[in-house]
Short mmCIF file of C-alpha atoms in Angstrom, two decimals:
data_model
loop_
_atom_site.label_atom_id
_atom_site.label_comp_id
_atom_site.label_asym_id
_atom_site.label_seq_id
_atom_site.Cartn_x
_atom_site.Cartn_y
_atom_site.Cartn_z
CA UNK A 1 0.00 0.04 0.02
CA UNK A 2 1.42 3.43 -1.00
CA UNK A 3 1.55 6.43 1.30
CA UNK A 4 -1.16 8.11 -0.82
CA UNK A 5 -3.52 5.21 -0.06
CA UNK A 6 -2.56 5.09 3.66
CA UNK A 7 -2.85 8.69 4.61
CA UNK A 8 -6.54 9.30 4.04
CA UNK A 9 -7.47 6.13 5.96
CA UNK A 10 -5.30 6.78 9.04
CA UNK A 11 -6.27 10.48 9.12
CA UNK A 12 -9.98 9.54 8.95
CA UNK A 13 -9.59 7.02 11.77
CA UNK A 14 -7.69 9.52 13.93
CA UNK A 15 -10.21 12.22 13.19
CA UNK A 16 -13.06 10.00 14.27
CA UNK A 17 -11.15 9.05 17.45
CA UNK A 18 -10.61 12.77 18.23
CA UNK A 19 -14.29 13.57 17.67
CA UNK A 20 -15.35 10.76 19.92
CA UNK A 21 -13.10 11.95 22.73
CA UNK A 22 -14.46 15.51 22.48
CA UNK A 23 -18.02 14.27 22.42
CA UNK A 24 -17.49 12.17 25.51
CA UNK A 25 -15.83 15.08 27.30
CA UNK A 26 -18.64 17.52 26.50
CA UNK A 27 -21.55 15.10 27.07
CA UNK A 28 -20.17 13.34 30.08
CA UNK A 29 -19.93 16.25 32.50
CA UNK A 30 -23.36 17.64 31.60
CA UNK A 31 -24.93 14.23 31.99
CA UNK A 32 -23.44 13.89 35.44
CA UNK A 33 -24.68 17.30 36.51
CA UNK A 34 -28.17 16.56 35.26
CA UNK A 35 -28.23 13.27 37.30
CA UNK A 36 -27.02 14.87 40.50
CA UNK A 37 -29.47 17.73 39.95
CA UNK A 38 -32.39 15.37 39.66
CA UNK A 39 -31.17 13.61 42.88
CA UNK A 40 -31.01 16.91 44.67
CA UNK A 41 -34.57 17.81 43.58
CA UNK A 42 -35.90 14.50 44.72
CA UNK A 43 -34.32 14.91 48.17
CA UNK A 44 -34.95 18.62 48.61
CA UNK A 45 -36.93 19.69 51.72
CA UNK A 46 -39.71 22.24 51.15
CA UNK A 47 -38.61 25.38 53.02
CA UNK A 48 -40.52 28.65 53.64
CA UNK A 49 -37.86 31.32 53.37
CA UNK A 50 -38.15 35.08 54.19
CA UNK A 51 -35.85 37.35 52.25
CA UNK A 52 -33.66 39.90 53.87
CA UNK A 53 -34.42 43.61 53.64
CA UNK A 54 -32.50 46.84 54.08
CA UNK A 55 -34.05 50.28 54.60
CA UNK A 56 -33.60 53.63 56.30
CA UNK A 57 -35.24 54.47 59.60
CA UNK A 58 -37.70 56.71 57.74
CA UNK A 59 -38.11 54.40 54.67
CA UNK A 60 -39.85 51.21 53.59
CA UNK A 61 -38.79 48.01 52.00
CA UNK A 62 -40.35 44.69 50.97
CA UNK A 63 -39.40 41.09 51.65
CA UNK A 64 -40.74 38.09 49.71
CA UNK A 65 -41.92 34.93 51.48
CA UNK A 66 -40.93 32.01 49.27
CA UNK A 67 -41.60 28.24 49.26
CA UNK A 68 -38.40 26.74 47.86
CA UNK A 69 -39.91 23.42 46.71
CA UNK A 70 -43.41 22.05 46.07
CA UNK A 71 -42.85 18.44 45.12
CA UNK A 72 -46.51 17.59 45.41
CA UNK A 73 -47.87 20.97 44.35
CA UNK A 74 -49.60 23.46 46.68
CA UNK A 75 -53.34 23.58 47.36
CA UNK A 76 -53.22 26.30 49.93
CA UNK A 77 -51.37 27.79 52.96
CA UNK A 78 -51.58 29.92 56.00
CA UNK A 79 -48.59 31.45 57.81
CA UNK A 80 -47.41 34.22 60.13
CA UNK A 81 -44.52 36.51 59.57
CA UNK A 82 -43.01 38.10 62.62
CA UNK A 83 -40.46 40.91 63.15
CA UNK A 84 -38.54 41.01 66.42
CA UNK A 85 -37.15 43.97 68.20
CA UNK A 86 -37.83 47.71 67.67
CA UNK A 87 -36.01 48.46 64.46
CA UNK A 88 -38.87 47.86 62.05
CA UNK A 89 -42.55 47.11 61.83
CA UNK A 90 -44.76 45.37 59.35
CA UNK A 91 -47.00 47.81 57.63
CA UNK A 92 -48.69 45.71 54.97
CA UNK A 93 -48.62 42.51 52.89
CA UNK A 94 -49.72 41.44 49.39
CA UNK A 95 -50.12 38.27 47.27
CA UNK A 96 -48.92 37.46 43.82
CA UNK A 97 -51.50 36.77 41.03
CA UNK A 98 -50.73 32.96 41.40
CA UNK A 99 -53.45 32.40 43.97
CA UNK A 100 -57.16 32.57 43.10
CA UNK A 101 -58.42 32.99 46.74
CA UNK A 102 -56.70 35.13 49.38
CA UNK A 103 -57.66 36.67 52.67
CA UNK A 104 -56.88 40.19 53.68
CA UNK A 105 -53.48 40.28 55.51
CA UNK A 106 -54.12 40.57 59.25
CA UNK A 107 -51.58 42.72 61.07
CA UNK A 108 -51.33 42.31 64.79
CA UNK A 109 -49.08 42.87 67.86
CA UNK A 110 -48.64 46.49 66.89
CA UNK A 111 -47.10 45.70 63.56
CA UNK A 112 -44.89 42.83 64.77
CA UNK A 113 -46.93 40.12 63.02
CA UNK A 114 -48.93 39.58 59.89
CA UNK A 115 -51.10 36.54 58.97
CA UNK A 116 -51.55 35.68 55.26
CA UNK A 117 -53.73 32.82 53.80
CA UNK A 118 -54.27 31.79 50.18
CA UNK A 119 -55.56 28.89 48.07
CA UNK A 120 -54.35 27.88 44.63
CA UNK A 121 -57.79 27.44 43.02
CA UNK A 122 -56.38 27.68 39.49
CA UNK A 123 -53.78 25.04 40.11
CA UNK A 124 -50.89 27.36 39.18
CA UNK A 125 -48.48 25.67 41.47
CA UNK A 126 -47.89 22.24 39.90
CA UNK A 127 -46.03 19.34 41.46
CA UNK A 128 -42.29 19.93 41.17
CA UNK A 129 -42.57 23.76 41.26
CA UNK A 130 -39.78 25.71 42.96
CA UNK A 131 -39.21 29.18 44.37
CA UNK A 132 -42.92 29.93 44.74
CA UNK A 133 -43.61 33.38 46.03
CA UNK A 134 -46.36 33.09 48.66
CA UNK A 135 -46.62 36.72 49.76
CA UNK A 136 -44.69 40.02 49.93
CA UNK A 137 -44.37 41.73 53.30
CA UNK A 138 -43.96 45.54 53.48
CA UNK A 139 -41.72 46.85 56.26
CA UNK A 140 -41.33 50.31 57.74
CA UNK A 141 -38.14 51.45 59.35
CA UNK A 142 -38.47 52.73 62.98
CA UNK A 143 -34.87 52.97 64.37
CA UNK A 144 -31.42 52.00 63.25
CA UNK A 145 -30.51 48.38 64.02
CA UNK A 146 -31.19 44.83 62.87
CA UNK A 147 -34.19 42.62 63.57
CA UNK A 148 -35.05 38.94 62.93
CA UNK A 149 -37.86 38.39 60.34
CA UNK A 150 -39.18 34.91 61.08
CA UNK A 151 -41.96 32.87 59.49
CA UNK A 152 -44.29 30.38 61.23
CA UNK A 153 -46.24 27.99 58.96
CA UNK A 154 -49.79 27.42 60.30
CA UNK A 155 -51.06 25.13 57.50
CA UNK A 156 -49.72 23.93 54.21
CA UNK A 157 -51.61 21.43 52.01
CA UNK A 158 -50.31 19.75 48.88
CA UNK A 159 -52.45 18.96 45.89
CA UNK A 160 -54.80 16.23 46.95
CA UNK A 161 -55.05 17.51 50.54
CA UNK A 162 -51.96 15.90 52.10
CA UNK A 163 -50.50 18.02 54.90
CA UNK A 164 -46.99 19.52 54.36
CA UNK A 165 -44.62 20.46 57.14
CA UNK A 166 -42.03 22.81 55.55
CA UNK A 167 -38.81 23.90 57.25
CA UNK A 168 -38.29 27.60 57.80
CA UNK A 169 -35.52 30.05 57.04
CA UNK A 170 -35.70 33.46 58.69
CA UNK A 171 -34.52 36.73 57.19
CA UNK A 172 -32.96 39.82 58.65
CA UNK A 173 -34.23 43.44 58.50
CA UNK A 174 -31.34 45.98 58.60
CA UNK A 175 -32.42 49.57 59.29
CA UNK A 176 -29.84 52.25 58.56
CA UNK A 177 -29.46 55.58 60.14
CA UNK A 178 -30.95 58.16 57.72
CA UNK A 179 -28.36 60.85 58.77
CA UNK A 180 -25.57 58.48 57.80
CA UNK A 181 -27.32 58.16 54.34
CA UNK A 182 -27.50 61.87 53.90
CA UNK A 183 -31.20 61.92 54.71
CA UNK A 184 -32.08 59.42 52.00
CA UNK A 185 -35.07 57.11 52.65
CA UNK A 186 -34.21 54.80 49.70
CA UNK A 187 -34.42 51.11 50.42
CA UNK A 188 -32.85 48.10 48.85
CA UNK A 189 -34.28 44.59 48.58
CA UNK A 190 -32.62 41.39 49.66
CA UNK A 191 -29.50 40.80 47.48
CA UNK A 192 -30.08 37.06 47.88
CA UNK A 193 -33.42 37.35 46.06
CA UNK A 194 -32.53 40.08 43.49
CA UNK A 195 -28.99 39.14 42.48
CA UNK A 196 -28.92 37.39 39.11
CA UNK A 197 -27.78 33.78 39.20
CA UNK A 198 -24.38 32.92 37.83
CA UNK A 199 -25.16 31.05 34.55
CA UNK A 200 -21.73 31.29 33.04
CA UNK A 201 -20.24 27.99 31.62
CA UNK A 202 -16.50 27.34 31.75
CA UNK A 203 -14.98 27.47 28.28
CA UNK A 204 -12.56 24.68 29.07
CA UNK A 205 -13.14 21.97 31.56
CA UNK A 206 -10.49 19.46 32.61
CA UNK A 207 -12.17 16.71 30.57
CA UNK A 208 -12.22 18.85 27.45
CA UNK A 209 -8.60 19.84 27.98
CA UNK A 210 -7.63 16.23 28.33
CA UNK A 211 -9.46 15.24 25.17
CA UNK A 212 -7.73 18.05 23.19
CA UNK A 213 -4.24 16.96 24.44
CA UNK A 214 -5.06 13.23 23.51
CA UNK A 215 -6.27 14.27 20.01
CA UNK A 216 -3.14 16.41 19.42
CA UNK A 217 -0.86 13.50 20.44
CA UNK A 218 -2.68 11.11 18.08
CA UNK A 219 -2.43 13.53 15.16
CA UNK A 220 1.28 13.95 15.73
CA UNK A 221 1.78 10.19 15.77
CA UNK A 222 0.01 9.92 12.39
CA UNK A 223 2.10 12.63 10.83
CA UNK A 224 5.23 10.96 12.15
CA UNK A 225 4.11 7.58 10.59
CA UNK A 226 3.35 9.26 7.26
CA UNK A 227 6.71 10.96 7.20
CA UNK A 228 8.50 7.61 7.70
CA UNK A 229 6.49 6.03 4.84
CA UNK A 230 7.10 8.87 2.37
#
């Protein structure tokens, strides 16, 4: 067999080998991440989380109350949100358009507590839903300082009527001194809720780098073989 007959065959084989390596490197990591992600979703514990809030002593801010996971959907809920200390008070609360039936927020304890209740009559919260906003609490700054913003689930029902006992994750209200802010009453929402998620993808993973090195070595070997046969 002449070198002109040998070169195309070997080059084609090596090219296929390199492509296979690159495909395995690219598909393998994403497949593993998908599998682990599914496992994490299956084992996730529903948690009612209150966002942090920051405001001036003469300002207002809002904090979302979020259900992190609804593996069996959500038929309805009732909960209390409480603010401790004297730095802030709860002035109001509202619901998203998700829920078809809601009750008027009931504020008690001189603005230290609010009770919210809602039902998902339109079945907007389907099984497997995540990061479901249940309500938004409006806070008013009273005095500089920090206060705990806790949540107490009173009743949570999944689709079908099964009771759900979610965990809780409290937030923090930070009230700034308006004089330190130059008299500004501007407020900022929780960075944890508003900051965009990091969706960047690495351009070169270790697996891809290894595949490129292996492909380069294989191509060099073919070129060396061809040079010997010429």
